[in-house]
Backbone as CSV, one residue per row, in Angstrom:
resi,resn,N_x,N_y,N_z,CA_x,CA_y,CA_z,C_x,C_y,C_z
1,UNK,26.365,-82.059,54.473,25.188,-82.368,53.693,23.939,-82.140,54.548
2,UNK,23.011,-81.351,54.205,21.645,-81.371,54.503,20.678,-82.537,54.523
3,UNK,20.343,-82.747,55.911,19.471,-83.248,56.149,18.117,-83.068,55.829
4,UNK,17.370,-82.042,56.052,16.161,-81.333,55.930,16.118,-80.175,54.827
5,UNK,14.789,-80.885,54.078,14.608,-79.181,52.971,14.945,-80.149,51.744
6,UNK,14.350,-81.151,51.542,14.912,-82.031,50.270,13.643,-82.085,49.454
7,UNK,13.861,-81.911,48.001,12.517,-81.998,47.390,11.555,-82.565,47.324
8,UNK,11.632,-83.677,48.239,10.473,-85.028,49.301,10.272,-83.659,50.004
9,UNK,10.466,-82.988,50.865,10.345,-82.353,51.968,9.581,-81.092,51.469
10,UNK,9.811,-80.654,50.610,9.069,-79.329,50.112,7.808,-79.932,48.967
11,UNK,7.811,-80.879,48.471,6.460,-81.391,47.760,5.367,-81.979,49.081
12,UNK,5.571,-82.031,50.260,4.662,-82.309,51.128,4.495,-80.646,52.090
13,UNK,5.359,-79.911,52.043,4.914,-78.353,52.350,3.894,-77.394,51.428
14,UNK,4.239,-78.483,49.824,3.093,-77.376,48.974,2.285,-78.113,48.934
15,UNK,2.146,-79.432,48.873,0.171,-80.061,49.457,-0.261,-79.469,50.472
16,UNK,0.447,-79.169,51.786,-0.132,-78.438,52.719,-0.691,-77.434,52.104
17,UNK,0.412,-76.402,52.081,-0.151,-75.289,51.342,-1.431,-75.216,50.356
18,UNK,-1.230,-75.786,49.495,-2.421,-76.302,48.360,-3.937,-76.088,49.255
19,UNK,-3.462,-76.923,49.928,-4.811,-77.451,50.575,-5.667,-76.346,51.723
20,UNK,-4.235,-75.836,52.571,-4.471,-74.682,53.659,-5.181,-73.688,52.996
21,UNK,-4.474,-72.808,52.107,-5.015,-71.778,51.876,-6.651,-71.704,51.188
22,UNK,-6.894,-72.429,50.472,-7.981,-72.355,49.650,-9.053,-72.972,50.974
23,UNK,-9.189,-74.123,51.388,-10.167,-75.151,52.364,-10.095,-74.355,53.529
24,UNK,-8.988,-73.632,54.112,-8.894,-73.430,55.373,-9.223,-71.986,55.701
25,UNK,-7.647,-71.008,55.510,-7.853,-69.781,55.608,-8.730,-68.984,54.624
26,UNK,-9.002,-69.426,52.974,-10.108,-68.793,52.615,-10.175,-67.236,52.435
27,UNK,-8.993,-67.101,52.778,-9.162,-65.755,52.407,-8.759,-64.825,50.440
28,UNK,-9.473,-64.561,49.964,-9.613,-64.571,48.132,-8.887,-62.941,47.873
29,UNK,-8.353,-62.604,46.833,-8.156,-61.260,46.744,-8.163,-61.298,45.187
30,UNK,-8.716,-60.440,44.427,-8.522,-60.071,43.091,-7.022,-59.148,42.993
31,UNK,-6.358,-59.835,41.918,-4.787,-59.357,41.410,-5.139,-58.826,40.210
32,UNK,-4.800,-56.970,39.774,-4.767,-56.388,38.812,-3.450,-56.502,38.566
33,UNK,-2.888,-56.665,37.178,-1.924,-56.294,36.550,-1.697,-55.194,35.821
34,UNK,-0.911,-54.294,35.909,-0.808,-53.213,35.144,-0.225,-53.506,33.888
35,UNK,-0.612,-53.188,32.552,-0.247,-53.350,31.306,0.651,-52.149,30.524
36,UNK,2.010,-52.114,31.246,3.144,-51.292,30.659,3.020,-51.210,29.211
37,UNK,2.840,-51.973,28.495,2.522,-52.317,27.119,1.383,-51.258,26.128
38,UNK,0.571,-51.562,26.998,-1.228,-50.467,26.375,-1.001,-49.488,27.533
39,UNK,-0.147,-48.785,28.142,-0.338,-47.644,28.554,0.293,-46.593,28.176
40,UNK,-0.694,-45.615,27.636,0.254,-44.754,27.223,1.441,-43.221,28.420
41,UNK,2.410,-43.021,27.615,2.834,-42.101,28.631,2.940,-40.588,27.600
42,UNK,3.476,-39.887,28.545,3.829,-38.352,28.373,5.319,-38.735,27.818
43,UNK,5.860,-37.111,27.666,6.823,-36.963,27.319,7.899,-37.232,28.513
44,UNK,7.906,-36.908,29.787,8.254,-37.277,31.375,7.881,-38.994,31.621
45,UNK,6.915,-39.546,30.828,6.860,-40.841,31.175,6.222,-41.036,32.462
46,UNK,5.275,-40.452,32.332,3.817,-40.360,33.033,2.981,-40.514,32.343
47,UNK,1.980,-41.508,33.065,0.648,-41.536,32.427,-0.508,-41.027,33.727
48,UNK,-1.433,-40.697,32.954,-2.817,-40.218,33.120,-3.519,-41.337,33.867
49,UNK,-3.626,-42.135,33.214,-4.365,-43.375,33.667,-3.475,-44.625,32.997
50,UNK,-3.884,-45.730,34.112,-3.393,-46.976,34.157,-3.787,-48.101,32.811
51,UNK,-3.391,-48.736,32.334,-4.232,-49.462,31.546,-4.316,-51.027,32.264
52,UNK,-5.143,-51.508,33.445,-4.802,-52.499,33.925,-5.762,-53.816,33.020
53,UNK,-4.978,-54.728,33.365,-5.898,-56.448,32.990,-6.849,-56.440,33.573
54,UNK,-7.820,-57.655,33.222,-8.813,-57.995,34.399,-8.118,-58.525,35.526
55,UNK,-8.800,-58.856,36.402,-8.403,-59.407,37.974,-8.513,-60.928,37.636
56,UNK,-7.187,-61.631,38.355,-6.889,-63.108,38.233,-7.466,-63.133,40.114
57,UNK,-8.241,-63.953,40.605,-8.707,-64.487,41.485,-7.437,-65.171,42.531
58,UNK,-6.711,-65.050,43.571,-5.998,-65.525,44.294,-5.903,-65.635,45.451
59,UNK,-5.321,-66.894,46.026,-5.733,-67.081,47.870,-4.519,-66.324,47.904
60,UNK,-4.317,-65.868,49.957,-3.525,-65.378,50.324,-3.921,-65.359,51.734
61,UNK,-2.614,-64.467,52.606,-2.609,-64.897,54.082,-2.511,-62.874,53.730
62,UNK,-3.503,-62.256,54.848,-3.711,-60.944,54.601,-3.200,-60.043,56.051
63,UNK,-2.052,-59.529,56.258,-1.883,-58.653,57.649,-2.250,-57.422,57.596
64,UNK,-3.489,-57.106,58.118,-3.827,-55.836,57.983,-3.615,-54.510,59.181
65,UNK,-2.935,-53.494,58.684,-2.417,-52.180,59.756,-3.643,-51.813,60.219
66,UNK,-3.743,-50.592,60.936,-4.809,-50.153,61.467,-4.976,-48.797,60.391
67,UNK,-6.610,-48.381,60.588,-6.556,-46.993,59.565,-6.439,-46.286,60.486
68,UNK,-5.348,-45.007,59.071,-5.298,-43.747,60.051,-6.105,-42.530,59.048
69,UNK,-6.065,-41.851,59.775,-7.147,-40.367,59.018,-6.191,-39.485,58.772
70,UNK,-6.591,-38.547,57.927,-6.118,-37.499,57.857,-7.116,-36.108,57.044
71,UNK,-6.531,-35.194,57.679,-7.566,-33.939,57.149,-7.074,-32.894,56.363
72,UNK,-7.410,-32.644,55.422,-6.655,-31.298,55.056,-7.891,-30.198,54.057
73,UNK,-7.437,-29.330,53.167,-8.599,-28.470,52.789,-9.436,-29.414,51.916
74,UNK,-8.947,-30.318,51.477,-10.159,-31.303,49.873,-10.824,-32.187,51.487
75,UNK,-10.415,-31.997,52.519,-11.575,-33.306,53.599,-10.995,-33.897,54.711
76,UNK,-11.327,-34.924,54.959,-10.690,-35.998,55.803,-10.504,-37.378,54.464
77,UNK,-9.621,-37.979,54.983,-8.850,-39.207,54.100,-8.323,-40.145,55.281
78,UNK,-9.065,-41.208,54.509,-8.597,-42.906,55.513,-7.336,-43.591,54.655
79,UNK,-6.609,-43.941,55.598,-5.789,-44.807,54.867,-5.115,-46.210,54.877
80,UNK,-5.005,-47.291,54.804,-4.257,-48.238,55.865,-3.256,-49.036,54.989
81,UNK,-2.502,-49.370,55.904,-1.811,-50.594,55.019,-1.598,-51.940,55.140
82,UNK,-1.893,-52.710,54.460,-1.898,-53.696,54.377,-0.646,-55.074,53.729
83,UNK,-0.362,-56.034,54.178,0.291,-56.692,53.294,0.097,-58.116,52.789
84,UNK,-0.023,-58.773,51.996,-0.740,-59.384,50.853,0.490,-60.616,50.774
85,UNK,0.236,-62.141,51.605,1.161,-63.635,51.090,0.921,-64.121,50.403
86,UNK,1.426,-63.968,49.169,1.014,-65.524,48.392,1.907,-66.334,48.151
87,UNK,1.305,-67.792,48.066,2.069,-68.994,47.645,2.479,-68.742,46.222
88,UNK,4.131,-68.899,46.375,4.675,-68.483,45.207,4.451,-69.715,43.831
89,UNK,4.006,-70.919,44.258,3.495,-71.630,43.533,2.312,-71.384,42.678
90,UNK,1.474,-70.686,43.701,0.137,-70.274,43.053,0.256,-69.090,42.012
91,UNK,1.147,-68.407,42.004,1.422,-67.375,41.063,1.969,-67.505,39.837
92,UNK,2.889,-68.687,39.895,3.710,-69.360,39.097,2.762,-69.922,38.277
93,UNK,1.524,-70.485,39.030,0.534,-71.283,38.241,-0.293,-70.189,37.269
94,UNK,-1.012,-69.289,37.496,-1.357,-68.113,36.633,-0.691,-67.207,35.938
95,UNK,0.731,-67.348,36.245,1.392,-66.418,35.166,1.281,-65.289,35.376
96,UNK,1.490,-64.760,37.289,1.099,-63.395,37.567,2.911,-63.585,38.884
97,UNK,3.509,-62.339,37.842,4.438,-61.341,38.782,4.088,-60.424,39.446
98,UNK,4.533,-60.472,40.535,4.126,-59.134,41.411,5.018,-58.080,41.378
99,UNK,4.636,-57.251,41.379,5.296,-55.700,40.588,4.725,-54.473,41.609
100,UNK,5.780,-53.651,41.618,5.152,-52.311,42.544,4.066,-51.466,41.122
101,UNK,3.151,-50.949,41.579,2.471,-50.403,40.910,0.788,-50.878,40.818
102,UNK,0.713,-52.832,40.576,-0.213,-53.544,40.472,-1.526,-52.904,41.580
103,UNK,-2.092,-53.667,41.417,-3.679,-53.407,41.872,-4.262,-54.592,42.618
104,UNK,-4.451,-54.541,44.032,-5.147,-55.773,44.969,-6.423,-55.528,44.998
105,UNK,-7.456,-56.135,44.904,-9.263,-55.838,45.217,-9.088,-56.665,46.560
106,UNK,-10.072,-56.021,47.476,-10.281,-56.670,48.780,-11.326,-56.086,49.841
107,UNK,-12.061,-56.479,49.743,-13.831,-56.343,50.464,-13.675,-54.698,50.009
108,UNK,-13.777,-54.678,49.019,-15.081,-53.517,48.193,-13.585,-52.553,48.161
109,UNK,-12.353,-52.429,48.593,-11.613,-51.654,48.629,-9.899,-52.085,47.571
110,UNK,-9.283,-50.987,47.195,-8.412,-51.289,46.073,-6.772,-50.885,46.688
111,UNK,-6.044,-51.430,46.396,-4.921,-51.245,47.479,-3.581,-51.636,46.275
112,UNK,-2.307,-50.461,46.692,-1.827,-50.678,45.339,-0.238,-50.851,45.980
113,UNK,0.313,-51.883,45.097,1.540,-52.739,45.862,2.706,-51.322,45.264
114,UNK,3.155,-51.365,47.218,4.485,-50.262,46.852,5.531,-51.012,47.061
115,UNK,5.499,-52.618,47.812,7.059,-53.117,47.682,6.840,-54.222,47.802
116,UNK,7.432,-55.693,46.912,7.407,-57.126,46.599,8.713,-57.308,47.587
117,UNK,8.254,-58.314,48.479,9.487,-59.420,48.849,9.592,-60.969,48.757
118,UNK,10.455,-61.533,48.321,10.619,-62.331,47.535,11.492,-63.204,48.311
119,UNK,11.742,-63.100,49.747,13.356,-63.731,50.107,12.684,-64.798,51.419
120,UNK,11.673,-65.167,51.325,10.876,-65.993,52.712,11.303,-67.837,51.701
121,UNK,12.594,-68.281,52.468,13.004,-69.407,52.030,12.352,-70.808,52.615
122,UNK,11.954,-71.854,52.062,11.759,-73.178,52.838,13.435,-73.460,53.328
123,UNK,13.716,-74.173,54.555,14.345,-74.300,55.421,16.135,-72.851,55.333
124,UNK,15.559,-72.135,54.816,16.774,-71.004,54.605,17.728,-71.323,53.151
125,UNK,17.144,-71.898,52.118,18.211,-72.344,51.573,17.027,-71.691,50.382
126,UNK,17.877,-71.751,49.056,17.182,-71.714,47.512,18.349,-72.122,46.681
127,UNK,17.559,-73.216,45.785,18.821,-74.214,44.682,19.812,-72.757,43.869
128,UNK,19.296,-71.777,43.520,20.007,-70.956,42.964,20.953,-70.173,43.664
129,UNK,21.190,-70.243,44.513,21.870,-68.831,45.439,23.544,-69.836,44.580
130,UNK,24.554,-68.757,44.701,25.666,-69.256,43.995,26.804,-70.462,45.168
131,UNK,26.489,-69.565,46.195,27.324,-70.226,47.228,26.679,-71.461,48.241
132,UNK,26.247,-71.933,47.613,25.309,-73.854,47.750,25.656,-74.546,47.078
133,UNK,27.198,-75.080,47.146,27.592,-75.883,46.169,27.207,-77.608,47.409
134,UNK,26.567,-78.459,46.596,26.401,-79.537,47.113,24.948,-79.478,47.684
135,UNK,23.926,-78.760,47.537,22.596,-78.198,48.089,21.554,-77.526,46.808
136,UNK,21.786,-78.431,45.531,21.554,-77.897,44.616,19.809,-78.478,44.395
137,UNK,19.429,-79.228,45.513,18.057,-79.870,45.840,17.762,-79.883,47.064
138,UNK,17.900,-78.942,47.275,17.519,-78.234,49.045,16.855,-77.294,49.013
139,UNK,15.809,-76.332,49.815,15.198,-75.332,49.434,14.148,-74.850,48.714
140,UNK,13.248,-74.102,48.667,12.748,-73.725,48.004,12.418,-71.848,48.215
141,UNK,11.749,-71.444,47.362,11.344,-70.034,47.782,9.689,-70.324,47.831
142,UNK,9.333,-69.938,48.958,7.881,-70.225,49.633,7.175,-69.305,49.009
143,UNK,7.005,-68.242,49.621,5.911,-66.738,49.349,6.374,-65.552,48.712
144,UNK,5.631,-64.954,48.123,6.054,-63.806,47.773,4.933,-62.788,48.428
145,UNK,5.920,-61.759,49.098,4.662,-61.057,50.184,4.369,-59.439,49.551
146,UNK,3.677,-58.547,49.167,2.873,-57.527,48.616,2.662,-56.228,49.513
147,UNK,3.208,-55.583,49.729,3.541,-54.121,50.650,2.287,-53.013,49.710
148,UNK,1.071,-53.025,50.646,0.155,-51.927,49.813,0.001,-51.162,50.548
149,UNK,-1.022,-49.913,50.015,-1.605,-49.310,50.695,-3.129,-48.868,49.734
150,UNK,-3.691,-48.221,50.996,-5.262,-47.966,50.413,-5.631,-46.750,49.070
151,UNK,-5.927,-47.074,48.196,-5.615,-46.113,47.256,-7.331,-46.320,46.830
152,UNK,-7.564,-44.663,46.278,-9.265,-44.906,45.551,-9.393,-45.291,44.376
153,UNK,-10.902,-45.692,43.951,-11.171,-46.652,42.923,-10.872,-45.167,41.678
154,UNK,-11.002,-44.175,42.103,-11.523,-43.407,40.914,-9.793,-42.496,40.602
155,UNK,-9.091,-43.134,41.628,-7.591,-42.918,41.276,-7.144,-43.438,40.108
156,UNK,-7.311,-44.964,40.315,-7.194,-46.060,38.879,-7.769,-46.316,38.080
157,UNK,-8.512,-45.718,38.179,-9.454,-45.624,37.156,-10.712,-46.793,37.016
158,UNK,-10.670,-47.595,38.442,-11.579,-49.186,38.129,-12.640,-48.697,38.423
159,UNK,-13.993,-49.090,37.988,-15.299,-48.858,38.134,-15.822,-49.729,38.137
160,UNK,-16.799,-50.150,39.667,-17.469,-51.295,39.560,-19.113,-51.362,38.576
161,UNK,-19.063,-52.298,37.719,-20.569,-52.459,36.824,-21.316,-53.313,37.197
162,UNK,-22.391,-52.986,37.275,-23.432,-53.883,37.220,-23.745,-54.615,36.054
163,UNK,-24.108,-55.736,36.079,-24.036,-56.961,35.123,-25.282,-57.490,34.815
């Protein structure tokens, strides 16, 4: 039987949390959703353009790569990558899945998720896994972390307006 990782134990990790991210680290990112629904495709199941939501407002813990350049006949091109934590609580709370494809805003630049991971456990355990028999209130799943890279505004079609 488990000692540590009891649902006393993870309701005082998400007050932390609660409290850390927003008061402390502060760091904000706008979350586009892409709308599979209103987008239209081709016959190949390609589309032209994206049909995304507005941006839901969300904290996060941000690791950013270094940019690299590149040149070819259309110029030079910057690129970097970045990857994007959020408290999987906080997502849960807005009703936002993270999906490859979506759309991150982040200081004036747009960055588009190529891979979700989902497996960052409170003390290694999650009530669902099949083989936790007796650990069925142990665990939790903490973060869900966002694999982007730097993509242009006039790729996705977002245009910033003046108001």
């Amino acid at each position: 039987m488990a000692i540590f990782g009891t649902q006393r134990d993870i309701l005082l990790f998400n007050s932390v949390n609660r409290e850390l991210l927003p008061d402390v680290i502060t760091q904000q990112v706008g979350y586009y959703k892409i709308s599979l629904g209103r987008t239209t495709t081709n016959i190949y199941g390609e589309a032209a353009t994206k049909n995304i939501s507005d941006p839901v407002l969300l904290n996060c813990l941000i690791t950013r790569g270094e940019q690299t350049w590149s040149s070819d006949a259309f110029g030079p091109d910057v690129n970097r990558r970045i990857s994007f934590a959020f408290f999987r609580q906080d997502l849960v709370d807005v009703n936002v899945v993270p999906e490859v494809g979506d759309v991150i805003f982040w200081y004036e630049n747009y960055y588009e998720v190529d891979g979700v991971t989902y497996n960052q456990y409170f003390m290694g355990k999650i009530p669902e896994y099949a083989y936790s028999q007796g650990l069925e209130n142990f665990g939790s799943s903490i973060s869900i972390i966002c694999s982007t890279h730097l993509v242009p505004a006039d790729k996705i079609g977002i245009t910033k307006e003046r108001g």
